[in-house]
PDB file of C-alpha atoms in Angstrom:
ATOM      1  CA  MET C  72      62.276  -9.067   0.526  1.00 61.00           C
ATOM      2  CA  ILE C  73      60.228  -6.953  -1.681  1.00 70.00           C
ATOM      3  CA  LEU C  74      62.012  -4.187  -3.881  1.00 77.00           C
ATOM      4  CA  ARG C  75      62.221  -1.700  -2.103  1.00 74.00           C
ATOM      5  CA  GLU C  76      63.284  -2.957   1.027  1.00 80.00           C
ATOM      6  CA  ARG C  77      66.193  -4.416  -0.967  1.00 85.00           C
ATOM      7  CA  GLN C  78      67.474  -1.599  -2.914  1.00 84.00           C
ATOM      8  CA  ASP C  79      66.847   0.133   0.749  1.00 83.00           C
ATOM      9  CA  HIS C  80      69.820  -2.400   2.300  1.00 86.00           C
ATOM     10  CA  ILE C  81      71.844  -2.101  -0.706  1.00 89.00           C
ATOM     11  CA  LEU C  82      71.871   1.785  -0.254  1.00 85.00           C
ATOM     12  CA  HIS C  83      72.598   1.710   3.595  1.00 83.00           C
ATOM     13  CA  ALA C  84      75.150  -0.911   3.100  1.00 83.00           C
ATOM     14  CA  LEU C  85      76.754   0.928   0.481  1.00 82.00           C
ATOM     15  CA  ARG C  86      76.961   3.858   2.799  1.00 77.00           C
ATOM     16  CA  THR C  87      77.900   2.345   5.842  1.00 74.00           C
ATOM     17  CA  THR C  88      81.165   0.461   3.616  1.00 71.00           C
ATOM     18  CA  GLY C  89      81.174   3.528   0.203  1.00 71.00           C
ATOM     19  CA  ALA C  90      80.915  -0.035  -2.338  1.00 78.00           C
ATOM     20  CA  ALA C  91      80.188  -3.351  -2.966  1.00 82.00           C
ATOM     21  CA  SER C  92      79.983  -6.180  -4.430  1.00 86.00           C
ATOM     22  CA  VAL C  93      77.463  -7.967  -6.674  1.00 89.00           C
ATOM     23  CA  ARG C  94      78.717 -11.547  -4.293  1.00 88.00           C
ATOM     24  CA  GLN C  95      78.754  -9.510  -0.986  1.00 87.00           C
ATOM     25  CA  LEU C  96      75.063  -7.904  -1.551  1.00 90.00           C
ATOM     26  CA  ALA C  97      73.088 -10.986  -2.566  1.00 89.00           C
ATOM     27  CA  GLU C  98      74.775 -13.153   0.439  1.00 88.00           C
ATOM     28  CA  GLN C  99      73.616 -10.021   2.779  1.00 88.00           C
ATOM     29  CA  LEU C 100      70.486 -10.306   0.904  1.00 89.00           C
ATOM     30  CA  SER C 101      70.029 -14.613   0.183  1.00 87.00           C
ATOM     31  CA  VAL C 102      68.902 -13.499  -3.362  1.00 89.00           C
ATOM     32  CA  SER C 103      70.438 -14.288  -6.718  1.00 90.00           C
ATOM     33  CA  GLU C 104      73.253 -11.795  -8.438  1.00 89.00           C
ATOM     34  CA  SER C 105      71.312 -12.042 -11.089  1.00 89.00           C
ATOM     35  CA  THR C 106      68.634  -9.655  -9.279  1.00 90.00           C
ATOM     36  CA  ILE C 107      71.040  -7.816  -7.264  1.00 91.00           C
ATOM     37  CA  ARG C 108      72.495  -6.833 -10.952  1.00 89.00           C
ATOM     38  CA  ARG C 109      68.677  -5.713 -11.765  1.00 88.00           C
ATOM     39  CA  ASP C 110      68.081  -3.919  -8.734  1.00 88.00           C
ATOM     40  CA  LEU C 111      71.858  -1.822  -8.789  1.00 89.00           C
ATOM     41  CA  GLU C 112      70.945  -1.213 -12.586  1.00 85.00           C
ATOM     42  CA  LEU C 113      67.118  -0.224 -11.316  1.00 83.00           C
ATOM     43  CA  LEU C 114      69.403   2.155  -8.604  1.00 83.00           C
ATOM     44  CA  ASP C 115      71.955   3.697 -11.450  1.00 78.00           C
ATOM     45  CA  ARG C 116      68.947   4.830 -13.858  1.00 74.00           C
ATOM     46  CA  ASN C 117      67.760   6.576 -10.833  1.00 71.00           C
ATOM     47  CA  GLY C 118      70.660   8.281  -9.809  1.00 71.00           C
ATOM     48  CA  GLU C 119      71.235   6.520  -6.474  1.00 77.00           C
ATOM     49  CA  LEU C 120      74.723   4.984  -7.177  1.00 80.00           C
ATOM     50  CA  THR C 121      76.678   4.263  -9.559  1.00 81.00           C
ATOM     51  CA  ARG C 122      77.294   1.301 -11.435  1.00 81.00           C
ATOM     52  CA  THR C 123      80.926  -0.230 -11.695  1.00 79.00           C
ATOM     53  CA  TYR C 124      82.401  -3.238 -12.588  1.00 73.00           C
ATOM     54  CA  GLY C 125      81.352  -6.532 -10.117  1.00 80.00           C
ATOM     55  CA  GLY C 126      79.654  -4.199  -7.806  1.00 84.00           C
ATOM     56  CA  ALA C 127      78.318  -0.620  -7.049  1.00 85.00           C
ATOM     57  CA  VAL C 128      79.494   2.622  -5.752  1.00 81.00           C
ATOM     58  CA  LEU C 129      77.530   6.054  -4.116  1.00 71.00           C
ATOM     59  CA  LYS C 130      76.610   8.041  -6.550  1.00 62.00           C
ATOM     60  CA  PRO C 131      79.338  11.744  -6.075  1.00 52.00           C
ATOM     61  CA  ARG C 132      77.479  14.835  -4.618  1.00 46.00           C
ATOM     62  CA  ALA C 133      76.451  17.694  -6.928  1.00 37.00           C
ATOM     63  CA  THR C 134      75.554  21.150  -6.644  1.00 37.00           C
ATOM     64  CA  VAL C 135      71.667  21.449  -6.865  1.00 34.00           C
ATOM     65  CA  GLN C 136      69.936  24.728  -6.726  1.00 36.00           C
ATOM     66  CA  ASP C 137      65.980  25.826  -6.812  1.00 37.00           C
ATOM     67  CA  HIS C 138      64.061  26.600  -9.817  1.00 35.00           C
ATOM     68  CA  GLY C 139      65.456  23.738 -11.830  1.00 36.00           C
ATOM     69  CA  GLN C 140      69.124  25.974 -12.782  1.00 35.00           C
ATOM     70  CA  GLY C 141      72.004  24.002 -12.402  1.00 36.00           C
ATOM     71  CA  GLU C 142      75.836  24.696 -11.379  1.00 37.00           C
ATOM     72  CA  ALA C 143      79.161  22.232 -12.806  1.00 34.00           C
ATOM     73  CA  GLU C 144      78.814  19.368 -10.900  1.00 36.00           C
ATOM     74  CA  LEU C 145      81.645  19.612  -7.592  1.00 32.00           C
ATOM     75  CA  PRO C 146      84.058  16.700  -6.764  1.00 36.00           C
ATOM     76  CA  TYR C 147      82.654  15.089  -4.162  1.00 38.00           C
ATOM     77  CA  ASP C 148      83.878  10.726  -3.516  1.00 41.00           C
ATOM     78  CA  GLU C 149      82.093   9.743  -0.336  1.00 42.00           C
ATOM     79  CA  THR C 150      84.285   5.860  -0.264  1.00 42.00           C
ATOM     80  CA  LEU C 151      87.651   8.493   0.273  1.00 45.00           C
ATOM     81  CA  ASP C 152      86.933   9.934   3.843  1.00 62.00           C
ATOM     82  CA  VAL C 153      84.788   6.761   5.547  1.00 76.00           C
ATOM     83  CA  GLU C 154      87.344   6.516   8.065  1.00 81.00           C
ATOM     84  CA  LEU C 155      87.176   9.873   8.958  1.00 87.00           C
ATOM     85  CA  LYS C 156      83.430  10.550   9.204  1.00 88.00           C
ATOM     86  CA  ILE C 157      83.679   7.426  11.912  1.00 88.00           C
ATOM     87  CA  ARG C 158      86.479   9.155  13.954  1.00 91.00           C
ATOM     88  CA  LEU C 159      83.968  12.712  13.957  1.00 94.00           C
ATOM     89  CA  ALA C 160      81.058  10.721  14.848  1.00 94.00           C
ATOM     90  CA  ASP C 161      82.814   9.128  17.273  1.00 94.00           C
ATOM     91  CA  ALA C 162      83.667  12.807  19.303  1.00 96.00           C
ATOM     92  CA  ALA C 163      80.426  13.746  18.634  1.00 97.00           C
ATOM     93  CA  ALA C 164      78.308  11.324  20.206  1.00 96.00           C
ATOM     94  CA  ALA C 165      80.890  11.505  23.442  1.00 97.00           C
ATOM     95  CA  MET C 166      79.039  15.637  23.670  1.00 97.00           C
ATOM     96  CA  VAL C 167      75.989  14.492  23.594  1.00 98.00           C
ATOM     97  CA  PRO C 168      74.518  14.671  27.389  1.00 96.00           C
ATOM     98  CA  ASP C 169      71.645  12.587  29.049  1.00 96.00           C
ATOM     99  CA  GLN C 170      67.846  14.225  28.193  1.00 97.00           C
ATOM    100  CA  SER C 171      69.293  16.985  25.889  1.00 97.00           C
ATOM    101  CA  VAL C 172      67.479  17.397  22.507  1.00 98.00           C
ATOM    102  CA  VAL C 173      70.195  16.883  19.730  1.00 98.00           C
ATOM    103  CA  LEU C 174      69.621  18.585  16.455  1.00 98.00           C
ATOM    104  CA  LEU C 175      71.227  16.337  13.449  1.00 98.00           C
ATOM    105  CA  ASP C 176      71.751  18.108  10.213  1.00 96.00           C
ATOM    106  CA  ILE C 177      71.535  17.072   6.764  1.00 92.00           C
ATOM    107  CA  GLY C 178      74.609  14.783   5.304  1.00 87.00           C
ATOM    108  CA  THR C 179      76.476  11.222   6.125  1.00 85.00           C
ATOM    109  CA  THR C 180      78.120  12.045   9.112  1.00 90.00           C
ATOM    110  CA  THR C 181      74.971  12.592  11.001  1.00 93.00           C
ATOM    111  CA  PRO C 182      73.478   9.122  10.908  1.00 91.00           C
ATOM    112  CA  LEU C 183      76.772   7.334  12.158  1.00 91.00           C
ATOM    113  CA  ILE C 184      76.443  10.117  15.243  1.00 95.00           C
ATOM    114  CA  ALA C 185      73.013   8.609  15.505  1.00 95.00           C
ATOM    115  CA  ARG C 186      73.563   5.184  14.956  1.00 92.00           C
ATOM    116  CA  ARG C 187      76.620   5.947  18.364  1.00 95.00           C
ATOM    117  CA  LEU C 188      73.427   7.882  20.208  1.00 96.00           C
ATOM    118  CA  ARG C 189      70.773   4.209  20.689  1.00 95.00           C
ATOM    119  CA  GLY C 190      69.450   3.428  23.824  1.00 96.00           C
ATOM    120  CA  ARG C 191      70.086   6.996  25.165  1.00 96.00           C
ATOM    121  CA  ASP C 192      67.334   8.903  27.046  1.00 97.00           C
ATOM    122  CA  ILE C 193      67.427  11.806  24.661  1.00 98.00           C
ATOM    123  CA  THR C 194      65.577  13.410  21.645  1.00 98.00           C
ATOM    124  CA  VAL C 195      66.815  12.919  18.288  1.00 98.00           C
ATOM    125  CA  VAL C 196      65.326  16.276  15.398  1.00 98.00           C
ATOM    126  CA  THR C 197      66.109  15.756  12.317  1.00 97.00           C
ATOM    127  CA  SER C 198      65.348  15.982   8.872  1.00 95.00           C
ATOM    128  CA  ASN C 199      67.381  13.301   7.463  1.00 94.00           C
ATOM    129  CA  LEU C 200      65.956  10.407   6.730  1.00 92.00           C
ATOM    130  CA  ALA C 201      69.121   8.380   7.117  1.00 90.00           C
ATOM    131  CA  VAL C 202      68.887   9.456  10.903  1.00 93.00           C
ATOM    132  CA  LEU C 203      65.495   7.956  10.527  1.00 93.00           C
ATOM    133  CA  ASP C 204      66.540   4.705   9.176  1.00 89.00           C
ATOM    134  CA  GLU C 205      69.598   4.877  12.322  1.00 91.00           C
ATOM    135  CA  LEU C 206      66.616   5.024  15.067  1.00 94.00           C
ATOM    136  CA  ARG C 207      63.159   4.120  14.197  1.00 90.00           C
ATOM    137  CA  GLU C 208      63.483   1.066  16.203  1.00 90.00           C
ATOM    138  CA  ASP C 209      64.711   2.682  18.921  1.00 94.00           C
ATOM    139  CA  GLU C 210      62.709   2.716  22.054  1.00 93.00           C
ATOM    140  CA  ALA C 211      64.483   4.731  23.738  1.00 97.00           C
ATOM    141  CA  VAL C 212      65.281   7.703  21.312  1.00 97.00           C
ATOM    142  CA  ARG C 213      62.726  10.090  20.858  1.00 97.00           C
ATOM    143  CA  VAL C 214      62.712  11.183  17.484  1.00 97.00           C
ATOM    144  CA  VAL C 215      61.142  13.963  15.953  1.00 97.00           C
ATOM    145  CA  LEU C 216      61.027  14.309  12.062  1.00 96.00           C
ATOM    146  CA  LEU C 217      61.228  17.481  10.044  1.00 95.00           C
ATOM    147  CA  GLY C 218      58.663  18.269   7.775  1.00 90.00           C
ATOM    148  CA  GLY C 219      59.529  18.609   3.716  1.00 92.00           C
ATOM    149  CA  VAL C 220      60.122  17.598   0.252  1.00 92.00           C
ATOM    150  CA  VAL C 221      61.573  14.855  -0.403  1.00 90.00           C
ATOM    151  CA  ARG C 222      65.205  14.088  -2.381  1.00 86.00           C
ATOM    152  CA  ARG C 223      65.395  10.769  -2.292  1.00 80.00           C
ATOM    153  CA  ASN C 224      69.275  10.397  -3.928  1.00 73.00           C
ATOM    154  CA  TYR C 225      69.848  11.857  -0.646  1.00 79.00           C
ATOM    155  CA  ARG C 226      67.582  10.668   2.130  1.00 84.00           C
ATOM    156  CA  SER C 227      66.795  14.212   3.415  1.00 89.00           C
ATOM    157  CA  LEU C 228      63.644  16.651   3.229  1.00 92.00           C
ATOM    158  CA  VAL C 229      64.024  19.891   2.450  1.00 92.00           C
ATOM    159  CA  GLY C 230      62.134  23.487   0.949  1.00 92.00           C
ATOM    160  CA  SER C 231      59.698  25.820   3.075  1.00 92.00           C
ATOM    161  CA  LEU C 232      57.545  23.489   5.132  1.00 93.00           C
ATOM    162  CA  ALA C 233      61.205  21.984   6.819  1.00 94.00           C
ATOM    163  CA  GLU C 234      62.278  25.716   7.529  1.00 93.00           C
ATOM    164  CA  LEU C 235      58.878  26.234   9.419  1.00 93.00           C
ATOM    165  CA  ALA C 236      58.853  23.597  11.484  1.00 95.00           C
ATOM    166  CA  VAL C 237      62.900  24.428  12.875  1.00 95.00           C
ATOM    167  CA  ARG C 238      61.817  27.645  13.483  1.00 93.00           C
ATOM    168  CA  HIS C 239      59.434  25.706  16.050  1.00 95.00           C
ATOM    169  CA  VAL C 240      62.276  23.690  17.746  1.00 96.00           C
ATOM    170  CA  SER C 241      64.601  24.827  20.947  1.00 97.00           C
ATOM    171  CA  ALA C 242      67.578  22.620  20.842  1.00 98.00           C
ATOM    172  CA  ASP C 243      70.553  22.226  23.361  1.00 98.00           C
ATOM    173  CA  ILE C 244      72.595  21.191  20.736  1.00 98.00           C
ATOM    174  CA  LEU C 245      73.506  21.086  16.762  1.00 98.00           C
ATOM    175  CA  PHE C 246      75.851  19.229  14.269  1.00 98.00           C
ATOM    176  CA  LEU C 247      76.196  20.739  11.477  1.00 97.00           C
ATOM    177  CA  SER C 248      78.018  19.437   8.100  1.00 95.00           C
ATOM    178  CA  CYS C 249      79.162  21.674   5.696  1.00 94.00           C
ATOM    179  CA  THR C 250      81.489  20.961   2.760  1.00 91.00           C
ATOM    180  CA  GLY C 251      83.927  23.967   3.094  1.00 94.00           C
ATOM    181  CA  VAL C 252      85.455  25.983   5.882  1.00 96.00           C
ATOM    182  CA  ARG C 253      87.743  29.366   3.834  1.00 95.00           C
ATOM    183  CA  ALA C 254      90.290  30.147   5.223  1.00 94.00           C
ATOM    184  CA  ASN C 255      89.053  33.264   6.358  1.00 95.00           C
ATOM    185  CA  GLY C 256      86.448  31.759   8.753  1.00 95.00           C
ATOM    186  CA  SER C 257      83.665  30.994   5.968  1.00 95.00           C
ATOM    187  CA  VAL C 258      81.862  28.253   6.114  1.00 96.00           C
ATOM    188  CA  VAL C 259      80.255  27.106   3.310  1.00 95.00           C
ATOM    189  CA  ASP C 260      78.017  24.939   1.373  1.00 93.00           C
ATOM    190  CA  ASN C 261      77.088  23.597  -2.288  1.00 87.00           C
ATOM    191  CA  MET C 262      73.571  22.585  -1.922  1.00 86.00           C
ATOM    192  CA  ALA C 263      71.296  25.788  -1.735  1.00 87.00           C
ATOM    193  CA  VAL C 264      68.163  23.813  -1.170  1.00 88.00           C
ATOM    194  CA  GLU C 265      69.518  22.555   1.909  1.00 90.00           C
ATOM    195  CA  ALA C 266      71.972  26.005   3.126  1.00 92.00           C
ATOM    196  CA  PRO C 267      68.102  27.415   4.489  1.00 92.00           C
ATOM    197  CA  ILE C 268      67.066  24.736   6.485  1.00 94.00           C
ATOM    198  CA  LYS C 269      71.045  24.690   8.072  1.00 95.00           C
ATOM    199  CA  GLN C 270      71.412  28.526   8.703  1.00 95.00           C
ATOM    200  CA  SER C 271      67.720  27.738  10.543  1.00 95.00           C
ATOM    201  CA  MET C 272      69.150  25.020  12.412  1.00 97.00           C
ATOM    202  CA  ILE C 273      72.030  27.282  13.505  1.00 97.00           C
ATOM    203  CA  ALA C 274      69.498  29.617  15.036  1.00 96.00           C
ATOM    204  CA  ALA C 275      67.695  27.197  16.596  1.00 97.00           C
ATOM    205  CA  ALA C 276      70.127  25.219  18.859  1.00 98.00           C
ATOM    206  CA  ASP C 277      71.995  26.680  22.136  1.00 97.00           C
ATOM    207  CA  ARG C 278      75.557  25.062  21.194  1.00 98.00           C
ATOM    208  CA  VAL C 279      76.484  24.692  17.468  1.00 98.00           C
ATOM    209  CA  VAL C 280      79.199  21.720  16.920  1.00 98.00           C
ATOM    210  CA  LEU C 281      80.332  21.738  13.330  1.00 98.00           C
ATOM    211  CA  LEU C 282      81.761  18.463  12.158  1.00 97.00           C
ATOM    212  CA  ALA C 283      84.175  19.317   9.656  1.00 95.00           C
ATOM    213  CA  SER C 284      87.713  17.056   8.806  1.00 93.00           C
ATOM    214  CA  GLU C 285      90.504  17.642   7.155  1.00 92.00           C
ATOM    215  CA  THR C 286      88.841  17.118   3.696  1.00 89.00           C
ATOM    216  CA  LYS C 287      86.375  20.618   4.233  1.00 92.00           C
ATOM    217  CA  PHE C 288      89.407  22.998   4.617  1.00 93.00           C
ATOM    218  CA  PRO C 289      89.373  24.641   2.278  1.00 92.00           C
ATOM    219  CA  GLY C 290      86.188  22.038   0.742  1.00 90.00           C
ATOM    220  CA  SER C 291      84.280  23.619  -1.931  1.00 87.00           C
ATOM    221  CA  GLY C 292      80.800  25.284  -1.910  1.00 87.00           C
ATOM    222  CA  ALA C 293      79.567  29.184  -2.396  1.00 88.00           C
ATOM    223  CA  LEU C 294      77.072  29.741   0.426  1.00 92.00           C
ATOM    224  CA  ARG C 295      77.978  31.034   3.304  1.00 94.00           C
ATOM    225  CA  LEU C 296      76.046  29.579   5.911  1.00 96.00           C
ATOM    226  CA  CYS C 297      77.757  30.891   9.052  1.00 96.00           C
ATOM    227  CA  ALA C 298      81.446  32.048   9.929  1.00 95.00           C
ATOM    228  CA  LEU C 299      83.592  29.824  12.688  1.00 95.00           C
ATOM    229  CA  ASP C 300      83.486  32.860  15.049  1.00 92.00           C
ATOM    230  CA  ASP C 301      79.694  32.287  15.196  1.00 93.00           C
ATOM    231  CA  ILE C 302      80.385  28.541  16.125  1.00 94.00           C
ATOM    232  CA  ASP C 303      80.889  27.008  19.642  1.00 97.00           C
ATOM    233  CA  ALA C 304      83.109  23.503  18.757  1.00 97.00           C
ATOM    234  CA  VAL C 305      84.636  21.953  15.780  1.00 97.00           C
ATOM    235  CA  VAL C 306      85.834  19.356  15.113  1.00 97.00           C
ATOM    236  CA  THR C 307      87.331  17.865  12.972  1.00 96.00           C
ATOM    237  CA  THR C 308      90.481  15.674  12.223  1.00 93.00           C
ATOM    238  CA  THR C 309      93.846  15.632  12.411  1.00 92.00           C
ATOM    239  CA  GLY C 310      95.217  17.332   8.857  1.00 91.00           C
ATOM    240  CA  ALA C 311      92.848  20.421   9.250  1.00 95.00           C
ATOM    241  CA  PRO C 312      94.753  23.529   9.235  1.00 95.00           C
ATOM    242  CA  ASP C 313      95.853  25.765  12.903  1.00 94.00           C
ATOM    243  CA  SER C 314      95.632  28.987  11.776  1.00 95.00           C
ATOM    244  CA  THR C 315      91.974  28.085  10.437  1.00 96.00           C
ATOM    245  CA  LEU C 316      91.414  26.550  13.629  1.00 95.00           C
ATOM    246  CA  ALA C 317      92.632  29.367  15.842  1.00 95.00           C
ATOM    247  CA  LEU C 318      89.840  31.414  14.260  1.00 94.00           C
ATOM    248  CA  CYS C 319      87.506  29.126  16.067  1.00 94.00           C
ATOM    249  CA  ARG C 320      89.333  28.930  18.975  1.00 94.00           C
ATOM    250  CA  ASP C 321      90.316  33.470  19.487  1.00 94.00           C
ATOM    251  CA  ALA C 322      86.162  33.581  18.938  1.00 92.00           C
ATOM    252  CA  GLY C 323      85.900  31.280  22.961  1.00 93.00           C
ATOM    253  CA  GLY C 324      85.255  28.337  20.371  1.00 95.00           C
ATOM    254  CA  GLU C 325      86.722  24.567  21.067  1.00 95.00           C
ATOM    255  CA  VAL C 326      88.535  22.253  19.046  1.00 97.00           C
ATOM    256  CA  THR C 327      88.422  18.952  18.909  1.00 96.00           C
ATOM    257  CA  VAL C 328      91.090  17.509  16.934  1.00 96.00           C
ATOM    258  CA  VAL C 329      90.272  13.478  16.587  1.00 93.00           C
TER     259      VAL C 329
END
């Protein structure tokens, strides 16, 4: 197995479990622990993970703005809510009709949805490279990958090319991610480079489903994507505040709590 293949496997393992030890990775890849240590050190230097004693964890997401202007890093621990993401993904996949066109947003929950859509007679449109990895070998699902600039740390395609491509898409359903849902119903994100693409996806879909676990209420982020009364459905978990969810219900939207 070549270096990049090993690194891709390591990152995929971390996205699935949140953390992994050197010993576990060495056994999975049938290589020495010293080889895995070198891979982890390289990935840590590239900013793709955080090296820990005896293993590694995913790199916390940082706020990034266009034109090289940075904001203060916002805390976001990918390892804390894996179970919540799995619950969201199970519920979301059950909402997809056969023969539909599905837009899957950038984020860490949508690849879990993609995994559950394998073997279905559907079309998946995405700028999420992790979604592509889940479906690339599946002959049943038609995959449309939007163009753009590759963000390696987040395995996504962004920029004006991606925005332009979305404008040519007509989707039946969009699964939208965010970093926060405010008490006033504003759905926000902290990634300036992702926000325009998410807004274009909202405009391209007949039905918009927001995926937001209880950790996203209120969450973080200052970039407004839309409001809850613009959303057709919200899929969330048991700790989300009823007062905020009521803003979606009152506007005629559906709320699914898992």
